[in-house]
CSV table of C-alpha atoms in Angstrom, one decimal:
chain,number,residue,atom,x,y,z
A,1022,UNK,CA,0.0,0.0,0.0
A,1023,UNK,CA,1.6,3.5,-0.8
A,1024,UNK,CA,0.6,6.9,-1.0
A,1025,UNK,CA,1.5,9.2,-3.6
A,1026,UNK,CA,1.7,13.6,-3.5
A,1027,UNK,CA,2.3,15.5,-6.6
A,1028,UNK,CA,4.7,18.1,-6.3
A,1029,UNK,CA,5.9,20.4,-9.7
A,1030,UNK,CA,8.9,22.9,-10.6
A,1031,UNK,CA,10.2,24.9,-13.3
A,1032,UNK,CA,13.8,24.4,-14.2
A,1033,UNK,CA,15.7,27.6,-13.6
A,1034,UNK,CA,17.8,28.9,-16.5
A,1035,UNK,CA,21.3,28.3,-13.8
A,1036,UNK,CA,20.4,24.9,-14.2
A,1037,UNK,CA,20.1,24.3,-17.9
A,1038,UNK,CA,22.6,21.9,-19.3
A,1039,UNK,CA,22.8,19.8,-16.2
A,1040,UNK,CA,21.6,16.1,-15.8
A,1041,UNK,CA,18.1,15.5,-14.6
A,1042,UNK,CA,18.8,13.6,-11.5
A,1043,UNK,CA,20.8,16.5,-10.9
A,1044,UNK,CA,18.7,19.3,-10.7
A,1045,UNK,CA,15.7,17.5,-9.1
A,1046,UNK,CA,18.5,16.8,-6.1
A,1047,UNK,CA,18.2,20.2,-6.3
A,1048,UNK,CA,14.2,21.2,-6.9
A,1049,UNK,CA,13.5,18.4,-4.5
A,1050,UNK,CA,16.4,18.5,-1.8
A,1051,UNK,CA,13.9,16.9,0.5
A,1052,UNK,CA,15.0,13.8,-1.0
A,1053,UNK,CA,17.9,11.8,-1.4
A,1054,UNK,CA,19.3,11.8,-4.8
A,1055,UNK,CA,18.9,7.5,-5.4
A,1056,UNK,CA,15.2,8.1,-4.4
A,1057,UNK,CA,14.8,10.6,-7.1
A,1058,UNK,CA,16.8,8.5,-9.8
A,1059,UNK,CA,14.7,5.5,-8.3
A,1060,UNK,CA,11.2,7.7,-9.2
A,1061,UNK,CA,12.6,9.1,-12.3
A,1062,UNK,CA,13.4,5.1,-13.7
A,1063,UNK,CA,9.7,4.1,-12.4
A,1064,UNK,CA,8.0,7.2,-14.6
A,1065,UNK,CA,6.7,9.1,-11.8
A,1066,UNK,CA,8.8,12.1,-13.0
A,1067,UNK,CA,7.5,13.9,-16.3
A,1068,UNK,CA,9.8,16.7,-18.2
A,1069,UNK,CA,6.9,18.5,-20.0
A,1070,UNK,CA,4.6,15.6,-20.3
A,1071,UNK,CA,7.3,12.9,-21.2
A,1072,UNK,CA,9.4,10.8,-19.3
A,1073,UNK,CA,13.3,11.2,-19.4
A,1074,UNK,CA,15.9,9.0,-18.3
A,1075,UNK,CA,18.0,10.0,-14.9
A,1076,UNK,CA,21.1,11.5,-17.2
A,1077,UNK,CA,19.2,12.9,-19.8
A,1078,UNK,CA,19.8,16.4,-19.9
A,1079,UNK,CA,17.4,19.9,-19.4
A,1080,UNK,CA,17.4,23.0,-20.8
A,1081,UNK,CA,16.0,25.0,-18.6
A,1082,UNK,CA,12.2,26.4,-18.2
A,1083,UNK,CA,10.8,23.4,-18.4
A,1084,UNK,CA,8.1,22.0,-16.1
A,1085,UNK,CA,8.8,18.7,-13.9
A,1086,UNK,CA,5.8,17.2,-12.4
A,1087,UNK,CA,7.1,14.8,-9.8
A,1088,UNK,CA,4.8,11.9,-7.8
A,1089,UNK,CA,6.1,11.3,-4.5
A,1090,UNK,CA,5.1,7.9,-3.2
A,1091,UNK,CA,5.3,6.2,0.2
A,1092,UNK,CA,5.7,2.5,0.3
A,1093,UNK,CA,6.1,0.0,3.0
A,1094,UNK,CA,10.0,-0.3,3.2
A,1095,UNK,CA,9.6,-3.3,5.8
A,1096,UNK,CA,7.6,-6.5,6.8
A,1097,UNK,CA,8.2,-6.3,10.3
A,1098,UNK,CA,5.8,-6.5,12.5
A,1099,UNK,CA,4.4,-3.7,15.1
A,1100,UNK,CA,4.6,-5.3,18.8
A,1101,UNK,CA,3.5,-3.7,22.2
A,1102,UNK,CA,6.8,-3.4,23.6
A,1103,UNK,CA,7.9,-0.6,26.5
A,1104,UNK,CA,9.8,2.4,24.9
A,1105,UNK,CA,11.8,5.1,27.1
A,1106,UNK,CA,11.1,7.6,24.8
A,1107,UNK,CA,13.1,10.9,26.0
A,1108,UNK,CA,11.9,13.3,23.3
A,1109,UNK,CA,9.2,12.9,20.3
A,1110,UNK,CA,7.1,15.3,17.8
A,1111,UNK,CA,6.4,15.1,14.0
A,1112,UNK,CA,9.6,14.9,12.8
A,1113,UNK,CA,12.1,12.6,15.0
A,1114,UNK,CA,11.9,10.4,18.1
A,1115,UNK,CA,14.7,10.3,20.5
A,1116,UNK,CA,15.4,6.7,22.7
A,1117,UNK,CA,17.2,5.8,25.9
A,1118,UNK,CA,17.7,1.7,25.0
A,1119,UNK,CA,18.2,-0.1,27.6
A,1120,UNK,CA,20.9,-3.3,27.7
A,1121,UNK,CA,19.5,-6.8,25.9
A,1122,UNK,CA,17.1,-5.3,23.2
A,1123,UNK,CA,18.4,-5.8,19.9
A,1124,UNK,CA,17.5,-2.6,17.3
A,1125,UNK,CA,16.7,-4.3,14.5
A,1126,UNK,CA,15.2,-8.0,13.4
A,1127,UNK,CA,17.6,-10.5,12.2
A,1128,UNK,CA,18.6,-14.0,12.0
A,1129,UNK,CA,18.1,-15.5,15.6
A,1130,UNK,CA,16.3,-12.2,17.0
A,1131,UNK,CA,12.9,-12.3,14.3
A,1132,UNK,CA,11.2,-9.9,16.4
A,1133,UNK,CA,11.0,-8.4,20.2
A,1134,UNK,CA,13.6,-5.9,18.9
A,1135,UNK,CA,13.4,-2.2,19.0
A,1136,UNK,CA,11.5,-1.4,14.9
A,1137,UNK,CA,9.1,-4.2,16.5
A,1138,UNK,CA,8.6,-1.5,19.3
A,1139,UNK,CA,8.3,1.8,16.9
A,1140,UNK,CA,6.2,0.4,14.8
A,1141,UNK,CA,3.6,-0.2,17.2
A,1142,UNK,CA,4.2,3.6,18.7
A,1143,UNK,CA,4.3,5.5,15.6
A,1144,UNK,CA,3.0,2.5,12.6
A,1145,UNK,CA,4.3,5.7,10.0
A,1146,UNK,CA,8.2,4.3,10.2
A,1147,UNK,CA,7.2,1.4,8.1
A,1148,UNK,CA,7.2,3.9,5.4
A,1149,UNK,CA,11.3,4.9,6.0
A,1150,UNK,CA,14.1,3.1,5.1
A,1151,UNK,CA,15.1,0.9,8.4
A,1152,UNK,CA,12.2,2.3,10.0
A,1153,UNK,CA,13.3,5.4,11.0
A,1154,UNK,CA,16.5,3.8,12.8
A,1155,UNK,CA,19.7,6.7,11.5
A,1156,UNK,CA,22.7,5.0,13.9
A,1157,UNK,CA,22.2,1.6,15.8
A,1158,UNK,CA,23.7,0.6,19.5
A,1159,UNK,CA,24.6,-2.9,20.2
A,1160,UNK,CA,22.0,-5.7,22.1
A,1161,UNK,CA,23.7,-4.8,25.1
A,1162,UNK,CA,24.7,-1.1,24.8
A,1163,UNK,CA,22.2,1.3,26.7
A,1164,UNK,CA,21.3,4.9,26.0
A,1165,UNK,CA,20.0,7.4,23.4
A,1166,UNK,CA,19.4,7.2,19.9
A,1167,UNK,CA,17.1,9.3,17.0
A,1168,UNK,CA,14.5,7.9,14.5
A,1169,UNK,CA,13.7,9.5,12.0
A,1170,UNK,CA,9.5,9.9,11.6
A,1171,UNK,CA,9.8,10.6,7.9
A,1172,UNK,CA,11.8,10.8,4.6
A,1173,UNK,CA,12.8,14.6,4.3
A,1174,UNK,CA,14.3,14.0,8.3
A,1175,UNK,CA,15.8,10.5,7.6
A,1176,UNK,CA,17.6,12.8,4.4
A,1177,UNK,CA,18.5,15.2,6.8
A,1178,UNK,CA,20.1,12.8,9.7
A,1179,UNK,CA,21.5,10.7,7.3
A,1180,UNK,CA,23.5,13.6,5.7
A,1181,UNK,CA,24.5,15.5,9.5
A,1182,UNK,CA,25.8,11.6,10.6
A,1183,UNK,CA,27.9,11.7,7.3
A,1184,UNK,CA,29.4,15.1,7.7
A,1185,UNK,CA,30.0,14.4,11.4
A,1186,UNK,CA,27.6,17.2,12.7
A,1187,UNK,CA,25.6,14.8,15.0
A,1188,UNK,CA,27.2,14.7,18.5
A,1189,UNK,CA,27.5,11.1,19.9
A,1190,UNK,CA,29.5,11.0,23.3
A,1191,UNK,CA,29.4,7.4,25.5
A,1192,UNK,CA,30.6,6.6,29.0
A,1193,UNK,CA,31.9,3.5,29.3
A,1194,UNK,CA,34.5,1.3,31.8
A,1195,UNK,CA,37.6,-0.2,30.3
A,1196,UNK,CA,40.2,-2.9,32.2
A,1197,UNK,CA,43.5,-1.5,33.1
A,1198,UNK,CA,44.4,2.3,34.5
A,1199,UNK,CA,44.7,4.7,31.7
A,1200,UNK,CA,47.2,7.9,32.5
A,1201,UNK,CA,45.6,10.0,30.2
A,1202,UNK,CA,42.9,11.0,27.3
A,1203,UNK,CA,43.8,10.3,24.0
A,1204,UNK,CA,42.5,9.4,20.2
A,1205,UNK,CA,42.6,6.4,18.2
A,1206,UNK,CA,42.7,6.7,14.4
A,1207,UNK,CA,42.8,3.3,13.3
A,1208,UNK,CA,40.6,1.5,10.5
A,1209,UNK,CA,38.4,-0.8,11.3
A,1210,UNK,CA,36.6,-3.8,9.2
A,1211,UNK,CA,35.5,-7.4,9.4
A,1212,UNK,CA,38.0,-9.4,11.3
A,1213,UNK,CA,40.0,-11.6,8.5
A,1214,UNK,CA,39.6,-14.7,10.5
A,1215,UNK,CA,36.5,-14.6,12.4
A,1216,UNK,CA,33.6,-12.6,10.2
A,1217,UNK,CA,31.5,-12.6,12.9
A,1218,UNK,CA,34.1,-9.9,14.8
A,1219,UNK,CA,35.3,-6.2,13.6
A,1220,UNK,CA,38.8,-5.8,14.1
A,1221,UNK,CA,41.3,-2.9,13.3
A,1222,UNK,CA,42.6,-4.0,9.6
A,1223,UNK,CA,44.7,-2.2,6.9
A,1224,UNK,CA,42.2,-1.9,4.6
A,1225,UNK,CA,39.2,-1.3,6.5
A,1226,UNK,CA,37.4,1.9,7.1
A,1227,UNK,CA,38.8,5.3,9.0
A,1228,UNK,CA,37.4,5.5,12.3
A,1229,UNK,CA,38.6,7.8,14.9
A,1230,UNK,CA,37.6,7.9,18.5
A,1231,UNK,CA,38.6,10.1,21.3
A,1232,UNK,CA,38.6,9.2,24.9
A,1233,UNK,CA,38.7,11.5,28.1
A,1234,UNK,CA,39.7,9.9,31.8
A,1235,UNK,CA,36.5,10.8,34.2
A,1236,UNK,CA,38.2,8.6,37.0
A,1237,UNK,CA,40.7,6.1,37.7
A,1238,UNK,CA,40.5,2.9,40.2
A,1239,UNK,CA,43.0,0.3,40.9
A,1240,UNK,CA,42.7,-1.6,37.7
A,1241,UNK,CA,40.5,0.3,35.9
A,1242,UNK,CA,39.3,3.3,34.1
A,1243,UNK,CA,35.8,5.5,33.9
A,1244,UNK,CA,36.4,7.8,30.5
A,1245,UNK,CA,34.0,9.2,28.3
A,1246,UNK,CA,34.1,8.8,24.5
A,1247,UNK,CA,33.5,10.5,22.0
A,1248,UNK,CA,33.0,9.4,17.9
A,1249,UNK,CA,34.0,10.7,14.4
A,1250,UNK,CA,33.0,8.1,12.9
A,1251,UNK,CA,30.5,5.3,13.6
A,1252,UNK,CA,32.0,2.1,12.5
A,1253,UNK,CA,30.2,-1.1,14.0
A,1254,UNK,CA,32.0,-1.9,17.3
A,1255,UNK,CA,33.8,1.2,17.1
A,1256,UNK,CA,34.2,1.7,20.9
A,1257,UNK,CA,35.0,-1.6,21.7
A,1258,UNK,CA,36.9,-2.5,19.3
A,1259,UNK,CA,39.4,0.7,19.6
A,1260,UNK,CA,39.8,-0.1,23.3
A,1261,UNK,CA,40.5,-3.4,22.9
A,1262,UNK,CA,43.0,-2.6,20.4
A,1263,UNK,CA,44.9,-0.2,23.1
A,1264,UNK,CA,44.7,-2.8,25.5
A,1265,UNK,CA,42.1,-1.5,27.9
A,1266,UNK,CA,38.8,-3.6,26.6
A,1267,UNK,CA,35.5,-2.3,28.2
A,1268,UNK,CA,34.4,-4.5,31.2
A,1269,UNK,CA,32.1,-7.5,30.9
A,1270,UNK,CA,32.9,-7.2,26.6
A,1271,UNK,CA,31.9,-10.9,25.3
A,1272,UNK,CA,33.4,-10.7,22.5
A,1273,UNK,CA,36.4,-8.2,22.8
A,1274,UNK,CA,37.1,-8.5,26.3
A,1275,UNK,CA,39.6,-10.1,28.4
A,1276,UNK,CA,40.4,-12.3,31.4
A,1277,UNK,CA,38.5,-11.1,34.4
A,1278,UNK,CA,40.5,-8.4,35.8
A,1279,UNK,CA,39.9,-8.6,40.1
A,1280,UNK,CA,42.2,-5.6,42.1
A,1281,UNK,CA,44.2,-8.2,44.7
A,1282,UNK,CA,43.1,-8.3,47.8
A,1283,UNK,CA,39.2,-7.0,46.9
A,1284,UNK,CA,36.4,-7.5,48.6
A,1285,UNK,CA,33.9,-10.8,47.8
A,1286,UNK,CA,31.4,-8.0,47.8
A,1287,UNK,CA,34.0,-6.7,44.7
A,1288,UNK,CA,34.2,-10.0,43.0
A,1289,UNK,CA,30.8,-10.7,42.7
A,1290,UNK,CA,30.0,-7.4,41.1
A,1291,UNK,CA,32.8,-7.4,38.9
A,1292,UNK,CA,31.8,-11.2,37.7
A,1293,UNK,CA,27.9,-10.2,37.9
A,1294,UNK,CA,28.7,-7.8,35.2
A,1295,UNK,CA,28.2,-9.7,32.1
A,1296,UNK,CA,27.9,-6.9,29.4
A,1297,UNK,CA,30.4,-4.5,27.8
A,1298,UNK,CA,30.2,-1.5,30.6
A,1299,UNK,CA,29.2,1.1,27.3
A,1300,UNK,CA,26.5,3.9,27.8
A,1301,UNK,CA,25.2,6.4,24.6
A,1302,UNK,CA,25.3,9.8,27.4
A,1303,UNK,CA,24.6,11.9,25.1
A,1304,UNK,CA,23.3,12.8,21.9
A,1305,UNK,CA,23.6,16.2,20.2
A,1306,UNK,CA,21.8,17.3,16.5
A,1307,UNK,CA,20.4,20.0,14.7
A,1308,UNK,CA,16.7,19.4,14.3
A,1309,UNK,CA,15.7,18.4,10.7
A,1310,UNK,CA,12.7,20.7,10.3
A,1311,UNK,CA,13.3,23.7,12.4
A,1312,UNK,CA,17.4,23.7,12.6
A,1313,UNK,CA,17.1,24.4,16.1
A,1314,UNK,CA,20.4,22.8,18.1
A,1315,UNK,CA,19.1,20.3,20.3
A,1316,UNK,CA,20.8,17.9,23.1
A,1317,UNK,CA,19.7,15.3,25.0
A,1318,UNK,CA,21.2,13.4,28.2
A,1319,UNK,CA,20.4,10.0,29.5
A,1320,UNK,CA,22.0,8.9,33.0
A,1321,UNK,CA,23.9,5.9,33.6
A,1322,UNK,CA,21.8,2.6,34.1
A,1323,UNK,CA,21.3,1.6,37.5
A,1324,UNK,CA,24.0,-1.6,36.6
A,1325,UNK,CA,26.5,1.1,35.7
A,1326,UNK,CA,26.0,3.3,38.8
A,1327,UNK,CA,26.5,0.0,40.8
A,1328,UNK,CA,30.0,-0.8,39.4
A,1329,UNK,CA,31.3,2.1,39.1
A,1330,UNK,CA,30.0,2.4,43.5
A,1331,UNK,CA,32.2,-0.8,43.7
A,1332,UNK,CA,35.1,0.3,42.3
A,1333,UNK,CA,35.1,3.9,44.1
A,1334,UNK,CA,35.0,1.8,47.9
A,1335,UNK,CA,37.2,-0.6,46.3
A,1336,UNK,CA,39.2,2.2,45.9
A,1337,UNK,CA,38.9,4.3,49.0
A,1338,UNK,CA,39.5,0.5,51.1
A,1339,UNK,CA,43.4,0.6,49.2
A,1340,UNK,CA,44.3,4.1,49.4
């Protein structure tokens, strides 16, 4: 099912000679240029009553009548599942996730995952490309995230995530005492052995990640991260490749790390803790309809509140 809205433009004379997927990107900016080529190739754009092909080239004064259509993108299926929604209106919803809900469906998680959840809140997303979703978090990463409610703001996110305008900073708690802040520039891609992993690889994608020290404990580290990039695993993957993995990582962590000498009180929170220590804090962006700057802030989940208690008596018990 789909609905369509005809929208029309003259072709200014500056634009004459250029290709026609070219200057509806710009008539139509609303849109993302593989849309309009993807509307152009299915006739729903007409140059003067006749139908032209996405490289074909205008003059300029002509008349473009364009029909915008809305299609199901997804067969997922709308469930009644709790959502901590921190912000919402027409255009964008923001999320606090919390740890063990997958974001979207997949082989071995079919549904239960957060699209199943949106589409039951706002049933429009199943008109957007990955219903809404512009970044993802891990199963077992918590905090904030933004959907997109429509095309024209999924065009707009999409394009402030690409030229790094969209402010991502995480908390997280990594093994081993770290002197200082820092950066890692290092590429990361599929791991060459095990494709189920992400590794840092010669020939994989830039990502860069920055990391400040918030406090210190015998053996580990509370810092706060921030992203350039958003490369899957990017956090815990950079970490792990500087030798301080994030706590309770299942996949790029390390031995238990227990200060000597700690309490059982220690040991069972440290061992209790079975999921990377990795928090989404906060979440900066420019707001796709208005422009407005906008920022939101989710506190630590009540698991990472506990360890990081634990470590600061921990602490206090050595000094």
């Amino acid at each position: 099912m789909s609905e369509s809205e005809f929208l029309s433009a003259v072709v200014p004379a500056e634009l004459g000679g250029h290709r026609l997927d070219q200057v509806l990107a710009q008539l139509f900016s609303d849109y993302s240029r593989a849309r309009l080529q993807q509307w152009i190739k299915s006739g729903q754009v007409q140059v003067d009553g006749k139908q032209l092909r996405p490289k074909d080239k205008v003059m300029g004064g002509e008349r473009i009548e364009l029909e915008v259509t809305t299609e199901a993108e997804v067969s997922w299926q709308a469930q009644e599942i709790p959502l901590n929604i921190v912000y919402e209106d027409e255009e964008i919803l923001v999320i606090n996730k919390p740890a063990g809900l997958v974001v979207h469906p997949a082989t071995g998680n079919p549904d239960g995952t957060l699209v199943n959840a949106l589409l039951n809140h706002a049933p429009e997303l199943n008109e957007v490309p990955r219903a809404g979703i512009i970044h993802r978090l891990d199963k077992d990463t918590t905090g904030l995230l933004v959907v997109a409610r429509n095309l024209r703001s999924q065009k707009h996110l999409v394009e402030m995530l690409q030229a790094r305008a969209m402010k991502r900073q995480y908390q997280a708690v990594v093994c081993g005492v770290m002197p200082s802040g820092g950066s890692v520039d290092e590429p990361i891609g599929r791991h060459p052995v095990d494709r189920k992993r992400m590794a840092v690889v010669r020939n994989g994608k830039e990502a860069i990640t920055h990391y400040r020290v918030i406090q210190r404990y015998r053996v580990h580290t509370h810092i706060r991260v921030t992203l350039e990039t958003g490369r899957t695993h990017q956090i815990r993957v950079h970490m792990a490749h500087i030798r301080h993995p994030l706590i309770g990582d299942p996949v790029y962590g390390q031995r238990l790390r227990i200060p000597p000498d700690s309490s059982e009180q220690m040991i069972a929170c440290l061992r209790g803790f079975k999921r990377q220590a990795l928090h989404a804090a906060r979440l900066g962006l420019q707001h796709p309809a208005t422009g407005e700057e906008m920022e939101w802030e989710a506190q630590l989940p009540e698991d990472m509140v506990r360890l990081l208690e634990n470590l600061q008596q921990d602490a206090e018990q050595h000094a």
